[in-house]
């Protein structure tokens, strides 16, 4: 359950170094995160991936191995050991910060043994029309976790628990084929890209199979008992039958005897698709506001030629704020990643003001935007590029402070200028001081706005504009901001 004016920190990015255990850093920074105003932390997948201590966590091998067993070349995961993970969660809870675990239920990778099975080949980009007949393949579909030896769960995965794979030992270099296993169909109620987007990677779980559904629930109960997390971030939900999740969430909430916060990653820039998905799961989870992220991306690239009056158009924040987790950047959209659509650094303070200082949505701050990031990787053109993502912590801390102390009460909008837009928050009984936010993606901006406080002094919390502003007898004032900037005007105490 999200707290009033809560804020999530996504505490990782794709290129986090495995040299320093992330769980130790989380434990160390827990008090600072709480003091800054973060009320929840989304931690990366904590279980063993197919590349062991180097796996970001999405190449899932064993969901019961939280850094405890010598599997895939290491005992620890990329982020540390099981004990370090549990201590990090305990530290966050000690400082009254909720913890959301990243859950990847879509696939398994790095099977222990090969099995022979018949399958029908499909092109990667067309899941409706096969490109060959049913024939025998051999693939790594038996997961028996020899080093764990049945601790926590006796369950073993076999080919019949999956509906499709992308590897055939008889044709190991064919990377353009999805093999639909004999007697299977691609899951229904999934994204319709490529005709049917149930298959994403690795060995794709068959949620039509009762053993698969039962095992997912058993694991979820075990995970809650083991970690005491407060909710989940669900990965790749567009590839999993939507009808599965309401019962899964109900079962886990009943087991935990508490309400869990659940947010799903359905990566689609189309607002109608997200409405469909939220409805299809009965409103049982929030989803990330991907359309809003793309609005930020395009606005940042336009360099003042974007109509800021439309920045919230066709977004969940605008149309379904109760189910919107808003974000500026994440591990998939950051430079050189698979869904690369970065928001330019100059625009990030404006974007974060939009998600942190308005009343709609549940905002999520990206680790690399808070702490900065420096890495290299290959681009889509095959060339290697150095990437530097600057830290915005200074301004983010100010926005977080403003959200906590001034983000209350009625909200008046002034989205009436191509470049300069703003809004005010009038405060409430417990937070009586008002706030005015003004931003411009073009030249210096000025706008008359009402804050409901006559003859009051306002100062720019961001320190971008040094001189104070005073409201008139009717509680209005002409607020200002610099070009390509945001100012957060807060009422000084008498």
GROMACS .gro file of C-alpha atoms in nm:
model
  494
    1UNK     CA    1   0.000   0.000   0.000
    2UNK     CA    2   0.148   0.333  -0.106
    3UNK     CA    3   0.175   0.602   0.158
    4UNK     CA    4   0.028   0.949   0.111
    5UNK     CA    5   0.285   1.149  -0.087
    6UNK     CA    6   0.498   0.836  -0.101
    7UNK     CA    7   0.801   0.813  -0.330
    8UNK     CA    8   0.976   0.504  -0.463
    9UNK     CA    9   1.349   0.479  -0.529
   10UNK     CA   10   1.447   0.232  -0.801
   11UNK     CA   11   1.767   0.132  -0.629
   12UNK     CA   12   1.975   0.006  -0.921
   13UNK     CA   13   2.054   0.062  -1.285
   14UNK     CA   14   2.161  -0.186  -1.552
   15UNK     CA   15   2.533  -0.122  -1.519
   16UNK     CA   16   2.571  -0.130  -1.140
   17UNK     CA   17   2.918  -0.270  -1.066
   18UNK     CA   18   2.921  -0.623  -0.917
   19UNK     CA   19   3.246  -0.540  -0.736
   20UNK     CA   20   3.073  -0.375  -0.440
   21UNK     CA   21   2.769  -0.562  -0.303
   22UNK     CA   22   2.463  -0.348  -0.368
   23UNK     CA   23   2.285  -0.495  -0.065
   24UNK     CA   24   2.559  -0.354   0.159
   25UNK     CA   25   2.513  -0.011   0.000
   26UNK     CA   26   2.137  -0.028   0.054
   27UNK     CA   27   2.185  -0.116   0.420
   28UNK     CA   28   2.433   0.169   0.465
   29UNK     CA   29   2.214   0.426   0.289
   30UNK     CA   30   1.882   0.328   0.448
   31UNK     CA   31   1.874   0.619   0.695
   32UNK     CA   32   1.969   0.872   0.425
   33UNK     CA   33   1.694   0.744   0.195
   34UNK     CA   34   1.435   0.779   0.470
   35UNK     CA   35   1.558   1.127   0.564
   36UNK     CA   36   1.546   1.238   0.201
   37UNK     CA   37   1.177   1.148   0.179
   38UNK     CA   38   1.177   0.809   0.010
   39UNK     CA   39   0.904   0.589   0.152
   40UNK     CA   40   0.969   0.277  -0.058
   41UNK     CA   41   1.261   0.115  -0.239
   42UNK     CA   42   1.233  -0.112  -0.543
   43UNK     CA   43   1.525  -0.354  -0.529
   44UNK     CA   44   1.653  -0.553  -0.831
   45UNK     CA   45   1.589  -0.928  -0.874
   46UNK     CA   46   1.756  -1.097  -0.578
   47UNK     CA   47   1.777  -1.455  -0.707
   48UNK     CA   48   2.038  -1.642  -0.907
   49UNK     CA   49   2.049  -1.572  -1.278
   50UNK     CA   50   2.191  -1.783  -1.557
   51UNK     CA   51   2.522  -1.592  -1.552
   52UNK     CA   52   2.558  -1.616  -1.176
   53UNK     CA   53   2.729  -1.326  -1.004
   54UNK     CA   54   2.714  -1.107  -1.315
   55UNK     CA   55   2.346  -1.146  -1.402
   56UNK     CA   56   2.141  -0.827  -1.363
   57UNK     CA   57   1.865  -1.060  -1.248
   58UNK     CA   58   1.636  -1.096  -1.546
   59UNK     CA   59   1.798  -1.412  -1.685
   60UNK     CA   60   1.626  -1.614  -1.411
   61UNK     CA   61   1.775  -1.951  -1.317
   62UNK     CA   62   1.671  -2.033  -0.958
   63UNK     CA   63   1.425  -1.810  -0.771
   64UNK     CA   64   1.494  -1.990  -0.442
   65UNK     CA   65   1.865  -1.907  -0.450
   66UNK     CA   66   1.902  -1.558  -0.303
   67UNK     CA   67   2.280  -1.587  -0.294
   68UNK     CA   68   2.312  -1.903  -0.086
   69UNK     CA   69   2.416  -2.187  -0.316
   70UNK     CA   70   2.721  -2.236  -0.538
   71UNK     CA   71   2.532  -2.225  -0.867
   72UNK     CA   72   2.623  -2.075  -1.205
   73UNK     CA   73   2.978  -2.001  -1.094
   74UNK     CA   74   2.915  -1.816  -0.767
   75UNK     CA   75   2.740  -1.828  -0.434
   76UNK     CA   76   2.651  -1.459  -0.436
   77UNK     CA   77   2.431  -1.287  -0.691
   78UNK     CA   78   2.544  -0.969  -0.863
   79UNK     CA   79   2.418  -0.777  -0.561
   80UNK     CA   80   2.548  -0.992  -0.274
   81UNK     CA   81   2.446  -1.285  -0.057
   82UNK     CA   82   2.114  -1.393   0.088
   83UNK     CA   83   2.217  -1.269   0.433
   84UNK     CA   84   2.317  -0.928   0.296
   85UNK     CA   85   1.985  -0.903   0.113
   86UNK     CA   86   1.782  -0.981   0.424
   87UNK     CA   87   1.987  -0.734   0.629
   88UNK     CA   88   1.928  -0.462   0.367
   89UNK     CA   89   1.553  -0.519   0.385
   90UNK     CA   90   1.564  -0.513   0.764
   91UNK     CA   91   1.757  -0.185   0.759
   92UNK     CA   92   1.500  -0.023   0.529
   93UNK     CA   93   1.214  -0.149   0.744
   94UNK     CA   94   1.388  -0.016   1.055
   95UNK     CA   95   1.370   0.329   0.897
   96UNK     CA   96   1.005   0.275   0.795
   97UNK     CA   97   1.085   0.241   0.425
   98UNK     CA   98   0.883  -0.019   0.235
   99UNK     CA   99   1.054  -0.271   0.008
  100UNK     CA  100   0.926  -0.387  -0.331
  101UNK     CA  101   1.087  -0.698  -0.479
  102UNK     CA  102   1.145  -0.736  -0.852
  103UNK     CA  103   0.971  -1.053  -0.970
  104UNK     CA  104   1.039  -1.223  -1.305
  105UNK     CA  105   0.779  -1.495  -1.362
  106UNK     CA  106   0.792  -1.504  -1.741
  107UNK     CA  107   1.087  -1.733  -1.815
  108UNK     CA  108   1.377  -1.948  -1.698
  109UNK     CA  109   1.727  -1.960  -1.843
  110UNK     CA  110   2.039  -2.176  -1.801
  111UNK     CA  111   1.872  -2.518  -1.761
  112UNK     CA  112   2.077  -2.799  -1.609
  113UNK     CA  113   2.000  -3.077  -1.860
  114UNK     CA  114   1.872  -3.116  -2.212
  115UNK     CA  115   1.544  -3.286  -2.301
  116UNK     CA  116   1.416  -3.408  -2.637
  117UNK     CA  117   1.076  -3.285  -2.745
  118UNK     CA  118   0.892  -3.214  -3.068
  119UNK     CA  119   0.831  -2.851  -3.158
  120UNK     CA  120   0.704  -2.628  -3.438
  121UNK     CA  121   0.936  -2.347  -3.550
  122UNK     CA  122   0.808  -1.990  -3.578
  123UNK     CA  123   0.989  -1.675  -3.691
  124UNK     CA  124   1.088  -1.446  -3.402
  125UNK     CA  125   0.879  -1.165  -3.552
  126UNK     CA  126   0.571  -1.372  -3.645
  127UNK     CA  127   0.408  -1.596  -3.386
  128UNK     CA  128   0.103  -1.672  -3.601
  129UNK     CA  129   0.252  -1.844  -3.905
  130UNK     CA  130   0.498  -2.134  -3.855
  131UNK     CA  131   0.797  -2.161  -4.086
  132UNK     CA  132   0.824  -2.540  -4.067
  133UNK     CA  133   0.664  -2.861  -3.950
  134UNK     CA  134   0.663  -3.030  -3.612
  135UNK     CA  135   1.000  -3.198  -3.557
  136UNK     CA  136   1.229  -3.311  -3.277
  137UNK     CA  137   1.452  -3.061  -3.100
  138UNK     CA  138   1.676  -3.084  -2.796
  139UNK     CA  139   1.681  -2.798  -2.547
  140UNK     CA  140   1.789  -2.716  -2.191
  141UNK     CA  141   1.445  -2.748  -2.034
  142UNK     CA  142   1.524  -2.958  -1.726
  143UNK     CA  143   1.598  -2.744  -1.421
  144UNK     CA  144   1.681  -2.963  -1.120
  145UNK     CA  145   1.917  -2.732  -0.928
  146UNK     CA  146   2.174  -2.995  -0.821
  147UNK     CA  147   2.353  -2.769  -0.574
  148UNK     CA  148   2.037  -2.666  -0.387
  149UNK     CA  149   1.930  -3.032  -0.353
  150UNK     CA  150   1.563  -2.962  -0.296
  151UNK     CA  151   1.602  -2.709  -0.013
  152UNK     CA  152   1.297  -2.479   0.006
  153UNK     CA  153   1.129  -2.657  -0.289
  154UNK     CA  154   1.144  -3.003  -0.449
  155UNK     CA  155   0.996  -2.868  -0.771
  156UNK     CA  156   1.185  -2.940  -1.094
  157UNK     CA  157   1.110  -2.781  -1.429
  158UNK     CA  158   1.063  -2.999  -1.738
  159UNK     CA  159   0.981  -2.923  -2.099
  160UNK     CA  160   0.608  -2.963  -2.035
  161UNK     CA  161   0.613  -2.666  -1.794
  162UNK     CA  162   0.709  -2.439  -2.084
  163UNK     CA  163   0.526  -2.351  -2.403
  164UNK     CA  164   0.821  -2.231  -2.615
  165UNK     CA  165   1.200  -2.208  -2.625
  166UNK     CA  166   1.455  -2.040  -2.850
  167UNK     CA  167   1.737  -2.298  -2.841
  168UNK     CA  168   1.774  -2.624  -3.030
  169UNK     CA  169   2.096  -2.820  -2.975
  170UNK     CA  170   2.055  -2.975  -3.323
  171UNK     CA  171   2.069  -2.624  -3.474
  172UNK     CA  172   2.250  -2.421  -3.206
  173UNK     CA  173   2.331  -2.110  -3.412
  174UNK     CA  174   1.977  -2.041  -3.529
  175UNK     CA  175   1.886  -1.729  -3.338
  176UNK     CA  176   1.584  -1.635  -3.547
  177UNK     CA  177   1.346  -1.909  -3.436
  178UNK     CA  178   1.094  -1.964  -3.157
  179UNK     CA  179   1.005  -2.329  -3.104
  180UNK     CA  180   0.647  -2.391  -2.990
  181UNK     CA  181   0.656  -2.718  -2.800
  182UNK     CA  182   0.429  -3.011  -2.891
  183UNK     CA  183   0.078  -2.987  -2.752
  184UNK     CA  184   0.126  -2.625  -2.648
  185UNK     CA  185  -0.011  -2.290  -2.756
  186UNK     CA  186   0.120  -1.942  -2.693
  187UNK     CA  187  -0.047  -1.790  -2.384
  188UNK     CA  188  -0.364  -1.592  -2.440
  189UNK     CA  189  -0.446  -1.244  -2.306
  190UNK     CA  190  -0.098  -1.111  -2.384
  191UNK     CA  191   0.036  -0.828  -2.599
  192UNK     CA  192  -0.046  -0.865  -2.968
  193UNK     CA  193   0.290  -0.751  -3.101
  194UNK     CA  194   0.438  -1.008  -3.343
  195UNK     CA  195   0.091  -1.161  -3.358
  196UNK     CA  196   0.127  -1.293  -3.003
  197UNK     CA  197   0.397  -1.171  -2.768
  198UNK     CA  198   0.374  -1.445  -2.504
  199UNK     CA  199   0.725  -1.558  -2.590
  200UNK     CA  200   1.004  -1.321  -2.486
  201UNK     CA  201   1.319  -1.523  -2.410
  202UNK     CA  202   1.463  -1.843  -2.265
  203UNK     CA  203   1.220  -2.115  -2.161
  204UNK     CA  204   0.878  -1.948  -2.154
  205UNK     CA  205   0.655  -2.055  -1.865
  206UNK     CA  206   0.323  -2.210  -1.965
  207UNK     CA  207   0.068  -2.048  -1.736
  208UNK     CA  208  -0.203  -2.273  -1.878
  209UNK     CA  209  -0.033  -2.556  -1.684
  210UNK     CA  210  -0.165  -2.594  -1.326
  211UNK     CA  211   0.177  -2.699  -1.193
  212UNK     CA  212   0.323  -2.370  -1.316
  213UNK     CA  213   0.054  -2.163  -1.147
  214UNK     CA  214   0.085  -2.361  -0.824
  215UNK     CA  215   0.464  -2.328  -0.820
  216UNK     CA  216   0.446  -1.951  -0.879
  217UNK     CA  217   0.214  -1.922  -0.579
  218UNK     CA  218   0.426  -2.151  -0.363
  219UNK     CA  219   0.735  -1.946  -0.444
  220UNK     CA  220   0.553  -1.620  -0.370
  221UNK     CA  221   0.445  -1.742  -0.027
  222UNK     CA  222   0.797  -1.863   0.049
  223UNK     CA  223   0.941  -1.531  -0.064
  224UNK     CA  224   0.708  -1.329   0.155
  225UNK     CA  225   0.784  -1.551   0.455
  226UNK     CA  226   1.158  -1.526   0.389
  227UNK     CA  227   1.194  -1.156   0.313
  228UNK     CA  228   0.886  -0.977   0.456
  229UNK     CA  229   0.876  -0.747   0.152
  230UNK     CA  230   0.581  -0.510   0.118
  231UNK     CA  231   0.504  -0.562  -0.248
  232UNK     CA  232   0.629  -0.650  -0.593
  233UNK     CA  233   0.740  -0.495  -0.918
  234UNK     CA  234   0.632  -0.748  -1.182
  235UNK     CA  235   0.856  -0.778  -1.486
  236UNK     CA  236   0.740  -0.831  -1.846
  237UNK     CA  237   0.369  -0.868  -1.769
  238UNK     CA  238   0.271  -0.806  -2.132
  239UNK     CA  239   0.405  -1.156  -2.206
  240UNK     CA  240   0.202  -1.337  -1.934
  241UNK     CA  241  -0.171  -1.415  -1.944
  242UNK     CA  242  -0.337  -1.129  -1.759
  243UNK     CA  243  -0.597  -1.358  -1.597
  244UNK     CA  244  -0.322  -1.520  -1.386
  245UNK     CA  245  -0.236  -1.220  -1.171
  246UNK     CA  246  -0.557  -1.136  -0.978
  247UNK     CA  247  -0.570  -1.480  -0.816
  248UNK     CA  248  -0.193  -1.483  -0.757
  249UNK     CA  249  -0.210  -1.147  -0.580
  250UNK     CA  250  -0.515  -1.254  -0.378
  251UNK     CA  251  -0.343  -1.575  -0.268
  252UNK     CA  252  -0.030  -1.391  -0.156
  253UNK     CA  253  -0.220  -1.117   0.026
  254UNK     CA  254  -0.425  -1.379   0.207
  255UNK     CA  255  -0.106  -1.564   0.301
  256UNK     CA  256   0.070  -1.247   0.419
  257UNK     CA  257  -0.244  -1.117   0.592
  258UNK     CA  258  -0.172  -0.770   0.457
  259UNK     CA  259  -0.226  -0.560   0.147
  260UNK     CA  260   0.066  -0.573  -0.095
  261UNK     CA  261   0.158  -0.296  -0.334
  262UNK     CA  262   0.200  -0.438  -0.684
  263UNK     CA  263   0.316  -0.253  -0.996
  264UNK     CA  264   0.354  -0.417  -1.334
  265UNK     CA  265   0.587  -0.335  -1.619
  266UNK     CA  266   0.371  -0.333  -1.932
  267UNK     CA  267   0.595  -0.150  -2.177
  268UNK     CA  268   0.354   0.017  -2.415
  269UNK     CA  269   0.343   0.385  -2.514
  270UNK     CA  270  -0.028   0.357  -2.601
  271UNK     CA  271  -0.258   0.474  -2.322
  272UNK     CA  272  -0.550   0.260  -2.442
  273UNK     CA  273  -0.339  -0.055  -2.414
  274UNK     CA  274  -0.261   0.028  -2.052
  275UNK     CA  275  -0.628   0.095  -1.978
  276UNK     CA  276  -0.710  -0.245  -2.126
  277UNK     CA  277  -0.451  -0.416  -1.913
  278UNK     CA  278  -0.555  -0.252  -1.585
  279UNK     CA  279  -0.916  -0.348  -1.658
  280UNK     CA  280  -0.815  -0.704  -1.752
  281UNK     CA  281  -0.653  -0.757  -1.410
  282UNK     CA  282  -0.951  -0.603  -1.234
  283UNK     CA  283  -0.751  -0.302  -1.121
  284UNK     CA  284  -0.548  -0.526  -0.888
  285UNK     CA  285  -0.217  -0.360  -0.975
  286UNK     CA  286  -0.068  -0.031  -1.081
  287UNK     CA  287   0.139  -0.003  -1.398
  288UNK     CA  288   0.428   0.219  -1.500
  289UNK     CA  289   0.323   0.530  -1.692
  290UNK     CA  290   0.522   0.455  -2.007
  291UNK     CA  291   0.340   0.718  -2.220
  292UNK     CA  292   0.445   0.988  -1.973
  293UNK     CA  293   0.808   0.874  -1.997
  294UNK     CA  294   0.795   0.908  -2.375
  295UNK     CA  295   0.643   1.257  -2.343
  296UNK     CA  296   0.944   1.351  -2.130
  297UNK     CA  297   1.182   1.190  -2.381
  298UNK     CA  298   1.037   1.380  -2.677
  299UNK     CA  299   1.013   1.709  -2.488
  300UNK     CA  300   1.377   1.683  -2.384
  301UNK     CA  301   1.485   1.616  -2.741
  302UNK     CA  302   1.278   1.905  -2.880
  303UNK     CA  303   1.481   2.171  -2.700
  304UNK     CA  304   1.202   2.423  -2.654
  305UNK     CA  305   0.997   2.322  -2.957
  306UNK     CA  306   0.764   2.096  -2.758
  307UNK     CA  307   0.419   2.216  -2.659
  308UNK     CA  308   0.438   2.194  -2.281
  309UNK     CA  309   0.061   2.233  -2.258
  310UNK     CA  310   0.040   1.873  -2.380
  311UNK     CA  311   0.309   1.718  -2.158
  312UNK     CA  312   0.051   1.520  -1.956
  313UNK     CA  313  -0.174   1.430  -2.247
  314UNK     CA  314  -0.260   1.063  -2.307
  315UNK     CA  315  -0.088   0.949  -1.990
  316UNK     CA  316  -0.202   0.743  -1.692
  317UNK     CA  317  -0.108   1.034  -1.469
  318UNK     CA  318  -0.375   1.236  -1.648
  319UNK     CA  319  -0.637   0.967  -1.708
  320UNK     CA  320  -0.593   0.704  -1.436
  321UNK     CA  321  -0.373   0.850  -1.162
  322UNK     CA  322  -0.478   0.594  -0.899
  323UNK     CA  323  -0.305   0.321  -1.101
  324UNK     CA  324  -0.005   0.519  -1.230
  325UNK     CA  325   0.352   0.473  -1.116
  326UNK     CA  326   0.527   0.768  -1.278
  327UNK     CA  327   0.894   0.771  -1.372
  328UNK     CA  328   1.144   0.972  -1.574
  329UNK     CA  329   1.400   0.703  -1.656
  330UNK     CA  330   1.467   0.338  -1.570
  331UNK     CA  331   1.710   0.054  -1.636
  332UNK     CA  332   1.549  -0.032  -1.970
  333UNK     CA  333   1.527   0.321  -2.109
  334UNK     CA  334   1.872   0.439  -1.998
  335UNK     CA  335   2.131   0.494  -2.273
  336UNK     CA  336   2.245   0.180  -2.461
  337UNK     CA  337   1.971  -0.041  -2.318
  338UNK     CA  338   1.706  -0.241  -2.507
  339UNK     CA  339   1.430   0.022  -2.479
  340UNK     CA  340   1.668   0.317  -2.498
  341UNK     CA  341   1.475   0.643  -2.487
  342UNK     CA  342   1.669   0.866  -2.250
  343UNK     CA  343   1.546   1.196  -2.115
  344UNK     CA  344   1.811   1.462  -2.171
  345UNK     CA  345   1.979   1.583  -1.850
  346UNK     CA  346   1.866   1.946  -1.887
  347UNK     CA  347   1.501   1.840  -1.881
  348UNK     CA  348   1.516   1.596  -1.590
  349UNK     CA  349   1.459   1.859  -1.318
  350UNK     CA  350   1.143   1.966  -1.501
  351UNK     CA  351   1.026   1.606  -1.547
  352UNK     CA  352   1.090   1.519  -1.184
  353UNK     CA  353   0.904   1.829  -1.069
  354UNK     CA  354   0.608   1.709  -1.274
  355UNK     CA  355   0.597   1.367  -1.109
  356UNK     CA  356   0.704   1.469  -0.757
  357UNK     CA  357   0.513   1.792  -0.699
  358UNK     CA  358   0.173   1.709  -0.845
  359UNK     CA  359  -0.100   1.514  -0.667
  360UNK     CA  360  -0.145   1.247  -0.938
  361UNK     CA  361   0.045   0.921  -0.949
  362UNK     CA  362   0.301   0.739  -0.736
  363UNK     CA  363   0.646   0.868  -0.842
  364UNK     CA  364   0.960   0.657  -0.880
  365UNK     CA  365   1.310   0.810  -0.880
  366UNK     CA  366   1.582   0.631  -1.077
  367UNK     CA  367   1.908   0.540  -0.901
  368UNK     CA  368   2.125   0.675  -1.184
  369UNK     CA  369   1.942   1.009  -1.175
  370UNK     CA  370   1.995   1.039  -0.801
  371UNK     CA  371   2.352   0.914  -0.766
  372UNK     CA  372   2.478   0.944  -1.125
  373UNK     CA  373   2.622   0.668  -1.343
  374UNK     CA  374   2.933   0.616  -1.555
  375UNK     CA  375   2.966   0.314  -1.785
  376UNK     CA  376   3.046   0.184  -2.133
  377UNK     CA  377   2.859  -0.056  -2.358
  378UNK     CA  378   2.787  -0.139  -2.720
  379UNK     CA  379   2.520   0.050  -2.908
  380UNK     CA  380   2.281  -0.089  -3.166
  381UNK     CA  381   2.533   0.000  -3.438
  382UNK     CA  382   2.793  -0.233  -3.285
  383UNK     CA  383   3.019   0.049  -3.166
  384UNK     CA  384   3.118   0.096  -2.803
  385UNK     CA  385   3.021   0.419  -2.628
  386UNK     CA  386   3.108   0.578  -2.294
  387UNK     CA  387   2.803   0.705  -2.106
  388UNK     CA  388   2.794   0.960  -1.827
  389UNK     CA  389   2.466   1.019  -1.645
  390UNK     CA  390   2.501   1.318  -1.409
  391UNK     CA  391   2.366   1.311  -1.056
  392UNK     CA  392   2.058   1.529  -0.996
  393UNK     CA  393   2.059   1.461  -0.624
  394UNK     CA  394   2.086   1.826  -0.525
  395UNK     CA  395   1.766   1.928  -0.701
  396UNK     CA  396   1.591   1.597  -0.628
  397UNK     CA  397   1.644   1.639  -0.255
  398UNK     CA  398   1.482   1.981  -0.278
  399UNK     CA  399   1.188   1.842  -0.477
  400UNK     CA  400   1.146   1.558  -0.227
  401UNK     CA  401   1.144   1.811   0.057
  402UNK     CA  402   0.884   2.019  -0.126
  403UNK     CA  403   0.668   1.710  -0.189
  404UNK     CA  404   0.671   1.617   0.178
  405UNK     CA  405   0.613   1.965   0.322
  406UNK     CA  406   0.418   2.151   0.052
  407UNK     CA  407   0.260   1.891  -0.177
  408UNK     CA  408  -0.082   1.907  -0.014
  409UNK     CA  409  -0.428   2.044  -0.068
  410UNK     CA  410  -0.605   2.173  -0.375
  411UNK     CA  411  -0.413   2.191  -0.701
  412UNK     CA  412  -0.469   2.467  -0.958
  413UNK     CA  413  -0.323   2.416  -1.306
  414UNK     CA  414  -0.187   2.677  -1.548
  415UNK     CA  415  -0.101   2.477  -1.859
  416UNK     CA  416  -0.183   2.764  -2.094
  417UNK     CA  417   0.145   2.856  -2.266
  418UNK     CA  418   0.350   2.671  -2.529
  419UNK     CA  419   0.670   2.683  -2.322
  420UNK     CA  420   0.581   2.794  -1.971
  421UNK     CA  421   0.347   2.591  -1.753
  422UNK     CA  422   0.281   2.578  -1.382
  423UNK     CA  423   0.054   2.479  -1.099
  424UNK     CA  424  -0.008   2.564  -0.735
  425UNK     CA  425  -0.081   2.359  -0.424
  426UNK     CA  426  -0.282   2.546  -0.163
  427UNK     CA  427  -0.196   2.335   0.141
  428UNK     CA  428  -0.427   2.177   0.396
  429UNK     CA  429  -0.496   2.195   0.769
  430UNK     CA  430  -0.183   2.001   0.862
  431UNK     CA  431   0.035   2.168   0.596
  432UNK     CA  432  -0.098   2.525   0.571
  433UNK     CA  433   0.179   2.675   0.358
  434UNK     CA  434   0.126   2.700  -0.018
  435UNK     CA  435   0.353   2.621  -0.314
  436UNK     CA  436   0.377   2.739  -0.675
  437UNK     CA  437   0.572   2.548  -0.940
  438UNK     CA  438   0.671   2.711  -1.268
  439UNK     CA  439   0.881   2.567  -1.550
  440UNK     CA  440   0.982   2.661  -1.902
  441UNK     CA  441   1.146   2.451  -2.172
  442UNK     CA  442   1.215   2.774  -2.365
  443UNK     CA  443   1.290   3.130  -2.254
  444UNK     CA  444   1.248   3.289  -1.912
  445UNK     CA  445   0.896   3.222  -1.791
  446UNK     CA  446   0.646   3.436  -1.597
  447UNK     CA  447   0.290   3.352  -1.500
  448UNK     CA  448   0.021   3.490  -1.271
  449UNK     CA  449  -0.097   3.209  -1.043
  450UNK     CA  450  -0.318   3.187  -0.735
  451UNK     CA  451  -0.184   3.039  -0.411
  452UNK     CA  452  -0.465   3.143  -0.176
  453UNK     CA  453  -0.232   3.332   0.058
  454UNK     CA  454  -0.268   3.713   0.048
  455UNK     CA  455   0.033   3.934   0.121
  456UNK     CA  456   0.263   3.635   0.168
  457UNK     CA  457   0.631   3.596   0.091
  458UNK     CA  458   0.746   3.316  -0.141
  459UNK     CA  459   1.104   3.203  -0.206
  460UNK     CA  460   1.240   2.975  -0.475
  461UNK     CA  461   1.340   2.650  -0.304
  462UNK     CA  462   1.561   2.560  -0.601
  463UNK     CA  463   1.759   2.885  -0.557
  464UNK     CA  464   1.743   2.939  -0.934
  465UNK     CA  465   1.571   3.275  -0.880
  466UNK     CA  466   1.721   3.465  -0.588
  467UNK     CA  467   1.468   3.743  -0.521
  468UNK     CA  468   1.151   3.663  -0.325
  469UNK     CA  469   0.800   3.716  -0.461
  470UNK     CA  470   0.505   3.863  -0.267
  471UNK     CA  471   0.139   3.786  -0.333
  472UNK     CA  472  -0.124   4.059  -0.364
  473UNK     CA  473  -0.435   4.113  -0.154
  474UNK     CA  474  -0.617   3.834  -0.336
  475UNK     CA  475  -0.344   3.568  -0.301
  476UNK     CA  476  -0.209   3.597  -0.656
  477UNK     CA  477   0.143   3.670  -0.775
  478UNK     CA  478   0.346   3.673  -1.094
  479UNK     CA  479   0.587   3.382  -1.043
  480UNK     CA  480   0.906   3.344  -1.246
  481UNK     CA  481   1.149   3.079  -1.366
  482UNK     CA  482   1.465   3.081  -1.574
  483UNK     CA  483   1.475   2.951  -1.929
  484UNK     CA  484   1.502   2.570  -1.957
  485UNK     CA  485   1.449   2.548  -1.584
  486UNK     CA  486   1.201   2.498  -1.300
  487UNK     CA  487   1.142   2.705  -0.989
  488UNK     CA  488   0.955   2.585  -0.680
  489UNK     CA  489   0.811   2.879  -0.488
  490UNK     CA  490   0.725   2.798  -0.128
  491UNK     CA  491   0.561   3.017   0.131
  492UNK     CA  492   0.788   3.137   0.409
  493UNK     CA  493   0.657   3.108   0.763
  494UNK     CA  494   0.544   3.431   0.927
   0.00000   0.00000   0.00000
